[in-house]
C-alpha cells in the first residue's frame, strides 16, 4: 500500500465510496416522491402532498451532500489519473460533460422549483417538477454508469498513432449493452436504499406512536416498491450482469466465485475463504453444478477457472473481490426475505402490529448502503488489472508526477473533511425526521391505506 499506484487507488476508492452514500438515496427517493405526488394528484388527498414535501426535504439534504462530495471526483481524473484522462478523455468526456450539463442542471433547477415553487406551479405543475427531478437524477445516474461501463466493456472507439483513444460511435458509447444492464441493476439498488429508508422512518413513526398515519403510508409505499425492486435485482438484471461477466470477463467470474481450477459441472460457492497462494477455497460450502447452470444454463457446462489464464491477467485483490461479491449477493437475498415477509404482513393488514418486524426494518437501514458499496467494489475490483478492460492497465493510468506522499496528504485531508460532513449530514437528517411531516388535520391516508384512518 506504500506505492503511489496503491495510494492513488485508495484515494479514489475512498472519495467515490463516500460520495455514493448520497446519490443512491436521492435516486431512490426521486421515484418514491413521484409515486407520492401521483397518488396525491389522483386522489386529491393533501396527506400525500405533505408526505412528498417531507421526503423532498430529505432529498434536498442528500442532493447537496452529493454535489459537495461529487465535484472533487471530477478533478481527481486530472490530479490522480492524468495519463488515463489524456488517453481516454475524448471518450469519457462525452458522458461526463452530458451528466453535468443536462442531468445535473435539470435535476437541480427543478429541485428548486419543487421545493420552493409549489404555490406558483399548482398541483399539476408541481407534479411535473417532481417528475423532472426524478428524470434528471436518473439520467445523471445513466451517464455515470455508461462511463464506467465503457471502462468495463469498451465499445465505439478507435486508436490513433499515438495510442490515444478516440470516439468513433457516440451511440456505441451511450447504448453499450453492458451499460444498459449495469444501469438497471444499479438503479434497482438505489431504489432499495430509498425503500428501506422510507420503510424504516415509517416503522419509527408507528413504533413511537407519533405521526402513525404517515408511518403507515411510508411503510406501505416502501415495502410495496421494495419487494418489486428486490426481486428484479435478482432477475433479470443480476442474472444478465452475470452473463456479461461470464462472456467478457471470465477471469473476474472465476475470482468472484473462488474457482481456481476449471471444471465441468462447477459448483457455486456459498461460503468459503480463498487461499490464493495455495489456489484453493478453504472451508467451502457449495451447491454442486449450480455455477455451470447459472452461467451456461447447463448443469455440466465447462466453467474456466483462474488456472486457464496467465497470472498477470488475474484481479490483484482476489480475496477482497470474492468477499465483496458474496456480501452483495448475501444481502440481496436477505432483502428479498425481509421485503417478502413485510409485504405478506402488509397484505394481511398486520404489518403495523408486528413490532419485531418493524424493528427489523429500522435496523436494516445500513444494509442497502453496504450492499451497494459491495456491488461497486465487485465491479471495480473485478476489472483489475485493467483501467480500461483490455486496453489500458491501471498502472499506466496514474499521474506520474504525483508521489505517494502527496496523495497521502490529500487523502488524510479528505478523510477529515468528510468526517465533519458525515456528522453534519447525520444531524440534519435526524433533525428532519424528528420534526416529522406537517400535521395531518384530516388524518386520512387515502387510497393506499384506508385502515390507517381508523
Short mmCIF file of N, CA and C in Angstrom, two decimals, residues 13-161:
data_model
loop_
_atom_site.label_atom_id
_atom_site.label_comp_id
_atom_site.label_asym_id
_atom_site.label_seq_id
_atom_site.Cartn_x
_atom_site.Cartn_y
_atom_site.Cartn_z
N UNK A 13 -10.91 5.41 -4.33
CA UNK A 13 -11.88 4.48 -3.74
C UNK A 13 -12.58 5.12 -2.55
N UNK A 14 -11.83 5.84 -1.72
CA UNK A 14 -12.43 6.48 -0.55
C UNK A 14 -13.42 7.56 -0.97
N UNK A 15 -13.01 8.44 -1.88
CA UNK A 15 -13.89 9.55 -2.25
C UNK A 15 -15.13 9.08 -2.98
N UNK A 16 -15.01 8.10 -3.86
CA UNK A 16 -16.17 7.65 -4.61
C UNK A 16 -17.11 6.84 -3.72
N UNK A 17 -16.57 6.08 -2.78
CA UNK A 17 -17.42 5.30 -1.87
C UNK A 17 -18.20 6.23 -0.96
N UNK A 18 -17.53 7.24 -0.41
CA UNK A 18 -18.24 8.19 0.45
C UNK A 18 -19.29 8.96 -0.36
N UNK A 19 -18.92 9.39 -1.55
CA UNK A 19 -19.86 10.15 -2.38
C UNK A 19 -21.12 9.35 -2.67
N UNK A 20 -20.96 8.07 -2.99
CA UNK A 20 -22.14 7.31 -3.44
C UNK A 20 -23.10 6.99 -2.30
N UNK A 21 -22.76 7.29 -1.08
CA UNK A 21 -23.72 7.15 0.01
C UNK A 21 -24.93 8.06 -0.22
N UNK A 22 -24.74 9.16 -0.92
CA UNK A 22 -25.80 10.15 -1.07
C UNK A 22 -26.61 9.99 -2.36
N UNK A 23 -25.99 9.85 -3.55
CA UNK A 23 -26.81 9.68 -4.75
C UNK A 23 -27.73 8.46 -4.73
N UNK A 24 -27.30 7.37 -4.10
CA UNK A 24 -28.18 6.20 -4.11
C UNK A 24 -29.48 6.48 -3.39
N UNK A 25 -29.45 7.30 -2.34
CA UNK A 25 -30.70 7.63 -1.66
C UNK A 25 -31.52 8.63 -2.47
N UNK A 26 -30.86 9.64 -3.06
CA UNK A 26 -31.62 10.62 -3.84
C UNK A 26 -32.27 9.98 -5.06
N UNK A 27 -31.56 9.08 -5.73
CA UNK A 27 -32.15 8.42 -6.91
C UNK A 27 -33.30 7.51 -6.50
N UNK A 28 -33.17 6.84 -5.36
CA UNK A 28 -34.27 6.01 -4.88
C UNK A 28 -35.46 6.83 -4.44
N UNK A 29 -35.20 7.91 -3.69
CA UNK A 29 -36.31 8.75 -3.22
C UNK A 29 -36.98 9.49 -4.36
N UNK A 30 -36.24 9.80 -5.43
CA UNK A 30 -36.84 10.52 -6.56
C UNK A 30 -38.04 9.75 -7.11
N UNK A 31 -37.90 8.44 -7.25
CA UNK A 31 -39.01 7.62 -7.73
C UNK A 31 -40.14 7.59 -6.72
N UNK A 32 -39.83 7.43 -5.45
CA UNK A 32 -40.86 7.33 -4.42
C UNK A 32 -41.62 8.65 -4.25
N UNK A 33 -40.93 9.77 -4.42
CA UNK A 33 -41.61 11.06 -4.33
C UNK A 33 -42.58 11.23 -5.49
N UNK A 34 -42.20 10.80 -6.69
CA UNK A 34 -43.11 10.85 -7.83
C UNK A 34 -44.35 9.99 -7.56
N UNK A 35 -44.16 8.84 -6.93
CA UNK A 35 -45.31 7.99 -6.59
C UNK A 35 -46.23 8.72 -5.61
N UNK A 36 -45.65 9.34 -4.58
CA UNK A 36 -46.47 10.09 -3.62
C UNK A 36 -47.23 11.23 -4.31
N UNK A 37 -46.54 11.96 -5.18
CA UNK A 37 -47.19 13.06 -5.88
C UNK A 37 -48.27 12.57 -6.84
N UNK A 38 -48.05 11.41 -7.45
CA UNK A 38 -49.05 10.85 -8.36
C UNK A 38 -50.31 10.47 -7.61
N UNK A 39 -50.15 9.82 -6.46
CA UNK A 39 -51.32 9.46 -5.64
C UNK A 39 -52.04 10.71 -5.17
N UNK A 40 -51.27 11.72 -4.77
CA UNK A 40 -51.89 12.98 -4.34
C UNK A 40 -52.69 13.63 -5.46
N UNK A 41 -52.13 13.59 -6.67
CA UNK A 41 -52.81 14.21 -7.81
C UNK A 41 -54.08 13.45 -8.18
N UNK A 42 -54.04 12.13 -8.09
CA UNK A 42 -55.19 11.31 -8.49
C UNK A 42 -56.29 11.31 -7.44
N UNK A 43 -55.93 11.35 -6.17
CA UNK A 43 -56.93 11.25 -5.10
C UNK A 43 -57.35 12.62 -4.55
N UNK A 44 -56.52 13.64 -4.77
CA UNK A 44 -56.80 14.93 -4.18
C UNK A 44 -56.57 14.97 -2.69
N UNK A 45 -55.87 13.97 -2.15
CA UNK A 45 -55.64 13.86 -0.72
C UNK A 45 -54.37 14.64 -0.35
N UNK A 46 -54.53 15.66 0.48
CA UNK A 46 -53.42 16.50 0.89
C UNK A 46 -52.40 15.73 1.72
N UNK A 47 -52.82 14.62 2.30
CA UNK A 47 -51.92 13.79 3.10
C UNK A 47 -50.68 13.38 2.29
N UNK A 48 -50.89 12.98 1.06
CA UNK A 48 -49.77 12.52 0.24
C UNK A 48 -48.91 13.67 -0.24
N UNK A 49 -49.52 14.84 -0.44
CA UNK A 49 -48.73 16.02 -0.79
C UNK A 49 -47.79 16.39 0.34
N UNK A 50 -48.29 16.34 1.58
CA UNK A 50 -47.46 16.65 2.74
C UNK A 50 -46.36 15.60 2.92
N UNK A 51 -46.70 14.35 2.64
CA UNK A 51 -45.70 13.29 2.72
C UNK A 51 -44.58 13.53 1.71
N UNK A 52 -44.96 13.96 0.50
CA UNK A 52 -43.96 14.25 -0.54
C UNK A 52 -43.08 15.43 -0.12
N UNK A 53 -43.67 16.44 0.52
CA UNK A 53 -42.89 17.59 0.98
C UNK A 53 -41.85 17.15 2.02
N UNK A 54 -42.25 16.25 2.89
CA UNK A 54 -41.33 15.77 3.93
C UNK A 54 -40.12 15.08 3.30
N UNK A 55 -40.38 14.20 2.35
CA UNK A 55 -39.27 13.46 1.73
C UNK A 55 -38.47 14.35 0.79
N UNK A 56 -39.10 15.40 0.26
CA UNK A 56 -38.35 16.32 -0.59
C UNK A 56 -37.28 17.05 0.21
N UNK A 57 -37.53 17.33 1.49
CA UNK A 57 -36.53 17.98 2.33
C UNK A 57 -35.34 17.05 2.56
N UNK A 58 -35.61 15.77 2.81
CA UNK A 58 -34.52 14.81 2.97
C UNK A 58 -33.77 14.63 1.65
N UNK A 59 -34.53 14.62 0.55
CA UNK A 59 -33.90 14.55 -0.77
C UNK A 59 -32.95 15.73 -0.95
N UNK A 60 -33.39 16.93 -0.59
CA UNK A 60 -32.57 18.12 -0.77
C UNK A 60 -31.28 18.07 0.03
N UNK A 61 -31.35 17.56 1.26
CA UNK A 61 -30.14 17.43 2.09
C UNK A 61 -29.16 16.48 1.41
N UNK A 62 -29.65 15.33 0.96
CA UNK A 62 -28.78 14.35 0.30
C UNK A 62 -28.22 14.87 -1.01
N UNK A 63 -29.05 15.61 -1.75
CA UNK A 63 -28.60 16.16 -3.03
C UNK A 63 -27.43 17.12 -2.81
N UNK A 64 -27.56 17.99 -1.80
CA UNK A 64 -26.49 18.94 -1.51
C UNK A 64 -25.20 18.22 -1.12
N UNK A 65 -25.33 17.18 -0.30
CA UNK A 65 -24.14 16.43 0.10
C UNK A 65 -23.53 15.70 -1.09
N UNK A 66 -24.37 15.21 -1.99
CA UNK A 66 -23.86 14.53 -3.18
C UNK A 66 -23.08 15.47 -4.08
N UNK A 67 -23.56 16.72 -4.21
CA UNK A 67 -22.86 17.70 -5.02
C UNK A 67 -21.50 18.03 -4.41
N UNK A 68 -21.49 18.29 -3.10
CA UNK A 68 -20.25 18.68 -2.42
C UNK A 68 -19.19 17.59 -2.53
N UNK A 69 -19.60 16.33 -2.38
CA UNK A 69 -18.64 15.23 -2.42
C UNK A 69 -18.37 14.73 -3.83
N UNK A 70 -19.19 15.10 -4.80
CA UNK A 70 -19.01 14.62 -6.16
C UNK A 70 -18.07 15.46 -6.99
N UNK A 71 -18.06 16.77 -6.74
CA UNK A 71 -17.21 17.66 -7.53
C UNK A 71 -15.73 17.30 -7.44
N UNK A 72 -15.18 16.99 -6.25
CA UNK A 72 -13.75 16.64 -6.20
C UNK A 72 -13.38 15.44 -7.06
N UNK A 73 -14.32 14.53 -7.28
CA UNK A 73 -14.01 13.35 -8.09
C UNK A 73 -13.72 13.71 -9.53
N UNK A 74 -14.40 14.74 -10.04
CA UNK A 74 -14.14 15.19 -11.41
C UNK A 74 -12.69 15.66 -11.54
N UNK A 75 -12.22 16.39 -10.52
CA UNK A 75 -10.84 16.90 -10.57
C UNK A 75 -9.82 15.77 -10.40
N UNK A 76 -10.21 14.69 -9.72
CA UNK A 76 -9.27 13.60 -9.50
C UNK A 76 -8.88 12.90 -10.79
N UNK A 77 -9.72 13.01 -11.83
CA UNK A 77 -9.31 12.44 -13.11
C UNK A 77 -8.04 13.12 -13.62
N UNK A 78 -7.87 14.41 -13.28
CA UNK A 78 -6.66 15.11 -13.69
C UNK A 78 -5.54 15.02 -12.67
N UNK A 79 -5.89 15.13 -11.37
CA UNK A 79 -4.85 15.16 -10.35
C UNK A 79 -4.26 13.78 -10.08
N UNK A 80 -5.09 12.75 -10.09
CA UNK A 80 -4.63 11.40 -9.74
C UNK A 80 -4.46 10.49 -10.95
N UNK A 81 -5.23 10.74 -12.01
CA UNK A 81 -5.25 9.82 -13.15
C UNK A 81 -5.04 10.57 -14.46
N UNK A 82 -3.96 11.33 -14.51
CA UNK A 82 -3.71 12.20 -15.65
C UNK A 82 -3.49 11.41 -16.95
N UNK A 83 -2.73 10.31 -16.87
CA UNK A 83 -2.47 9.53 -18.08
C UNK A 83 -3.75 8.89 -18.62
N UNK A 84 -4.60 8.45 -17.74
CA UNK A 84 -5.90 7.91 -18.15
C UNK A 84 -6.74 8.99 -18.83
N UNK A 85 -6.78 10.18 -18.23
CA UNK A 85 -7.57 11.28 -18.80
C UNK A 85 -7.03 11.69 -20.17
N UNK A 86 -5.70 11.70 -20.29
CA UNK A 86 -5.08 12.06 -21.56
C UNK A 86 -5.43 11.05 -22.65
N UNK A 87 -5.42 9.77 -22.29
CA UNK A 87 -5.67 8.72 -23.29
C UNK A 87 -7.15 8.57 -23.63
N UNK A 88 -8.02 8.68 -22.62
CA UNK A 88 -9.43 8.34 -22.84
C UNK A 88 -10.37 9.52 -22.67
N UNK A 89 -9.82 10.71 -22.45
CA UNK A 89 -10.68 11.87 -22.22
C UNK A 89 -11.62 12.17 -23.37
N UNK A 90 -11.19 11.86 -24.60
CA UNK A 90 -12.04 12.10 -25.76
C UNK A 90 -13.28 11.24 -25.79
N UNK A 91 -13.27 10.16 -25.01
CA UNK A 91 -14.45 9.28 -24.94
C UNK A 91 -15.26 9.58 -23.69
N UNK A 92 -14.64 9.43 -22.52
CA UNK A 92 -15.41 9.59 -21.28
C UNK A 92 -15.80 11.04 -21.05
N UNK A 93 -15.11 11.97 -21.69
CA UNK A 93 -15.50 13.36 -21.57
C UNK A 93 -16.90 13.62 -22.10
N UNK A 94 -17.33 12.82 -23.07
CA UNK A 94 -18.68 13.00 -23.64
C UNK A 94 -19.75 12.76 -22.58
N UNK A 95 -19.69 11.62 -21.93
CA UNK A 95 -20.73 11.27 -20.96
C UNK A 95 -20.62 12.12 -19.69
N UNK A 96 -19.39 12.41 -19.25
CA UNK A 96 -19.23 13.21 -18.05
C UNK A 96 -19.74 14.64 -18.27
N UNK A 97 -19.49 15.20 -19.46
CA UNK A 97 -19.99 16.54 -19.75
C UNK A 97 -21.51 16.55 -19.84
N UNK A 98 -22.06 15.53 -20.47
CA UNK A 98 -23.53 15.45 -20.55
C UNK A 98 -24.15 15.31 -19.17
N UNK A 99 -23.49 14.55 -18.31
CA UNK A 99 -24.01 14.40 -16.95
C UNK A 99 -24.08 15.75 -16.25
N UNK A 100 -23.06 16.56 -16.44
CA UNK A 100 -23.05 17.86 -15.79
C UNK A 100 -24.01 18.86 -16.42
N UNK A 101 -24.00 18.96 -17.75
CA UNK A 101 -24.78 19.98 -18.43
C UNK A 101 -26.26 19.67 -18.44
N UNK A 102 -26.61 18.44 -18.83
CA UNK A 102 -28.02 18.11 -18.98
C UNK A 102 -28.64 17.63 -17.67
N UNK A 103 -28.09 16.58 -17.10
CA UNK A 103 -28.74 15.93 -15.98
C UNK A 103 -28.63 16.75 -14.70
N UNK A 104 -27.40 17.18 -14.36
CA UNK A 104 -27.23 17.91 -13.11
C UNK A 104 -28.01 19.21 -13.12
N UNK A 105 -27.94 19.98 -14.21
CA UNK A 105 -28.67 21.24 -14.27
C UNK A 105 -30.18 21.00 -14.26
N UNK A 106 -30.63 19.97 -14.98
CA UNK A 106 -32.05 19.64 -15.00
C UNK A 106 -32.54 19.30 -13.60
N UNK A 107 -31.79 18.44 -12.93
CA UNK A 107 -32.19 17.99 -11.59
C UNK A 107 -32.19 19.15 -10.61
N UNK A 108 -31.11 19.92 -10.58
CA UNK A 108 -31.00 21.00 -9.59
C UNK A 108 -32.02 22.11 -9.84
N UNK A 109 -32.26 22.45 -11.11
CA UNK A 109 -33.23 23.51 -11.43
C UNK A 109 -34.63 23.12 -10.97
N UNK A 110 -35.06 21.94 -11.33
CA UNK A 110 -36.41 21.53 -10.97
C UNK A 110 -36.54 21.16 -9.49
N UNK A 111 -35.42 20.81 -8.84
CA UNK A 111 -35.48 20.61 -7.40
C UNK A 111 -35.81 21.93 -6.71
N UNK A 112 -35.20 23.03 -7.18
CA UNK A 112 -35.54 24.33 -6.62
C UNK A 112 -37.01 24.67 -6.83
N UNK A 113 -37.53 24.38 -8.02
CA UNK A 113 -38.95 24.62 -8.28
C UNK A 113 -39.83 23.74 -7.40
N UNK A 114 -39.40 22.48 -7.21
CA UNK A 114 -40.20 21.56 -6.42
C UNK A 114 -40.23 21.99 -4.94
N UNK A 115 -39.08 22.42 -4.43
CA UNK A 115 -39.01 22.78 -3.02
C UNK A 115 -39.67 24.12 -2.71
N UNK A 116 -39.58 25.08 -3.63
CA UNK A 116 -40.00 26.44 -3.31
C UNK A 116 -41.09 27.01 -4.23
N UNK A 117 -41.50 26.25 -5.22
CA UNK A 117 -42.45 26.82 -6.18
C UNK A 117 -43.80 26.16 -6.21
N UNK A 118 -44.19 25.45 -5.16
CA UNK A 118 -45.44 24.68 -5.20
C UNK A 118 -46.66 25.57 -5.40
N UNK A 119 -46.72 26.70 -4.70
CA UNK A 119 -47.90 27.57 -4.81
C UNK A 119 -47.98 28.21 -6.19
N UNK A 120 -46.83 28.53 -6.76
CA UNK A 120 -46.81 29.16 -8.09
C UNK A 120 -47.15 28.16 -9.19
N UNK A 121 -46.68 26.92 -9.02
CA UNK A 121 -46.82 25.92 -10.08
C UNK A 121 -48.21 25.29 -10.11
N UNK A 122 -48.86 25.19 -8.98
CA UNK A 122 -50.14 24.48 -8.93
C UNK A 122 -49.92 22.97 -8.82
N UNK A 123 -51.00 22.22 -8.67
CA UNK A 123 -50.90 20.79 -8.43
C UNK A 123 -50.25 20.05 -9.58
N UNK A 124 -50.66 20.35 -10.81
CA UNK A 124 -50.12 19.65 -11.98
C UNK A 124 -48.68 20.08 -12.26
N UNK A 125 -48.43 21.37 -12.18
CA UNK A 125 -47.07 21.86 -12.40
C UNK A 125 -46.10 21.32 -11.37
N UNK A 126 -46.56 21.19 -10.14
CA UNK A 126 -45.69 20.66 -9.10
C UNK A 126 -45.39 19.19 -9.33
N UNK A 127 -46.36 18.45 -9.87
CA UNK A 127 -46.11 17.04 -10.22
C UNK A 127 -45.03 16.97 -11.30
N UNK A 128 -45.11 17.87 -12.29
CA UNK A 128 -44.10 17.85 -13.35
C UNK A 128 -42.72 18.22 -12.80
N UNK A 129 -42.67 19.12 -11.83
CA UNK A 129 -41.39 19.44 -11.21
C UNK A 129 -40.79 18.21 -10.54
N UNK A 130 -41.64 17.45 -9.82
CA UNK A 130 -41.17 16.21 -9.19
C UNK A 130 -40.69 15.22 -10.24
N UNK A 131 -41.41 15.13 -11.34
CA UNK A 131 -41.05 14.18 -12.39
C UNK A 131 -39.70 14.54 -13.01
N UNK A 132 -39.46 15.84 -13.24
CA UNK A 132 -38.19 16.23 -13.86
C UNK A 132 -37.03 16.11 -12.88
N UNK A 133 -37.29 16.24 -11.60
CA UNK A 133 -36.24 15.93 -10.62
C UNK A 133 -35.87 14.45 -10.72
N UNK A 134 -36.90 13.61 -10.80
CA UNK A 134 -36.68 12.17 -10.99
C UNK A 134 -35.93 11.90 -12.29
N UNK A 135 -36.37 12.52 -13.38
CA UNK A 135 -35.74 12.29 -14.68
C UNK A 135 -34.28 12.74 -14.66
N UNK A 136 -34.02 13.90 -14.08
CA UNK A 136 -32.66 14.40 -14.03
C UNK A 136 -31.74 13.51 -13.22
N UNK A 137 -32.22 13.05 -12.07
CA UNK A 137 -31.37 12.21 -11.22
C UNK A 137 -31.10 10.86 -11.89
N UNK A 138 -32.09 10.31 -12.57
CA UNK A 138 -31.89 9.01 -13.22
C UNK A 138 -31.09 9.14 -14.51
N UNK A 139 -31.21 10.25 -15.22
CA UNK A 139 -30.35 10.49 -16.38
C UNK A 139 -28.90 10.64 -15.94
N UNK A 140 -28.71 11.38 -14.83
CA UNK A 140 -27.37 11.55 -14.29
C UNK A 140 -26.75 10.20 -13.96
N UNK A 141 -27.56 9.35 -13.32
CA UNK A 141 -27.10 8.00 -12.99
C UNK A 141 -26.71 7.21 -14.22
N UNK A 142 -27.50 7.34 -15.30
CA UNK A 142 -27.19 6.56 -16.50
C UNK A 142 -25.88 7.00 -17.13
N UNK A 143 -25.65 8.29 -17.19
CA UNK A 143 -24.44 8.79 -17.85
C UNK A 143 -23.18 8.41 -17.07
N UNK A 144 -23.28 8.39 -15.75
CA UNK A 144 -22.14 7.95 -14.94
C UNK A 144 -21.91 6.45 -15.14
N UNK A 145 -22.99 5.68 -15.11
CA UNK A 145 -22.86 4.23 -15.31
C UNK A 145 -22.33 3.92 -16.71
N UNK A 146 -22.78 4.69 -17.72
CA UNK A 146 -22.29 4.47 -19.08
C UNK A 146 -20.79 4.72 -19.18
N UNK A 147 -20.29 5.69 -18.41
CA UNK A 147 -18.85 5.94 -18.37
C UNK A 147 -18.11 4.74 -17.81
N UNK A 148 -18.60 4.25 -16.67
CA UNK A 148 -17.96 3.08 -16.06
C UNK A 148 -18.11 1.85 -16.94
N UNK A 149 -19.27 1.68 -17.55
CA UNK A 149 -19.49 0.51 -18.40
C UNK A 149 -18.55 0.49 -19.59
N UNK A 150 -18.21 1.67 -20.12
CA UNK A 150 -17.24 1.71 -21.21
C UNK A 150 -15.87 1.24 -20.74
N UNK A 151 -15.52 1.55 -19.51
CA UNK A 151 -14.26 1.06 -18.96
C UNK A 151 -14.30 -0.45 -18.73
N UNK A 152 -15.49 -0.98 -18.46
CA UNK A 152 -15.65 -2.42 -18.28
C UNK A 152 -15.68 -3.17 -19.60
N UNK A 153 -16.35 -2.57 -20.59
CA UNK A 153 -16.54 -3.22 -21.90
C UNK A 153 -16.50 -2.13 -22.96
N UNK A 154 -15.29 -1.69 -23.37
CA UNK A 154 -15.18 -0.56 -24.29
C UNK A 154 -15.76 -0.85 -25.67
N UNK A 155 -16.58 0.09 -26.16
CA UNK A 155 -17.20 -0.02 -27.48
C UNK A 155 -17.18 1.36 -28.14
N UNK A 156 -17.31 1.37 -29.46
CA UNK A 156 -17.44 2.62 -30.21
C UNK A 156 -16.22 3.51 -30.16
N UNK A 157 -15.01 2.93 -30.21
CA UNK A 157 -13.78 3.71 -30.10
C UNK A 157 -12.78 3.28 -31.17
N UNK A 158 -11.75 4.09 -31.34
CA UNK A 158 -10.62 3.76 -32.19
C UNK A 158 -9.34 4.24 -31.54
N UNK A 159 -8.19 3.87 -32.09
CA UNK A 159 -6.88 4.26 -31.57
C UNK A 159 -6.11 5.01 -32.65
N UNK A 160 -5.50 6.16 -32.28
CA UNK A 160 -4.67 6.87 -33.25
C UNK A 160 -3.22 6.40 -33.15
N UNK A 161 -2.35 7.04 -33.93
CA UNK A 161 -0.96 6.58 -33.99
C UNK A 161 -0.20 6.82 -32.67
#
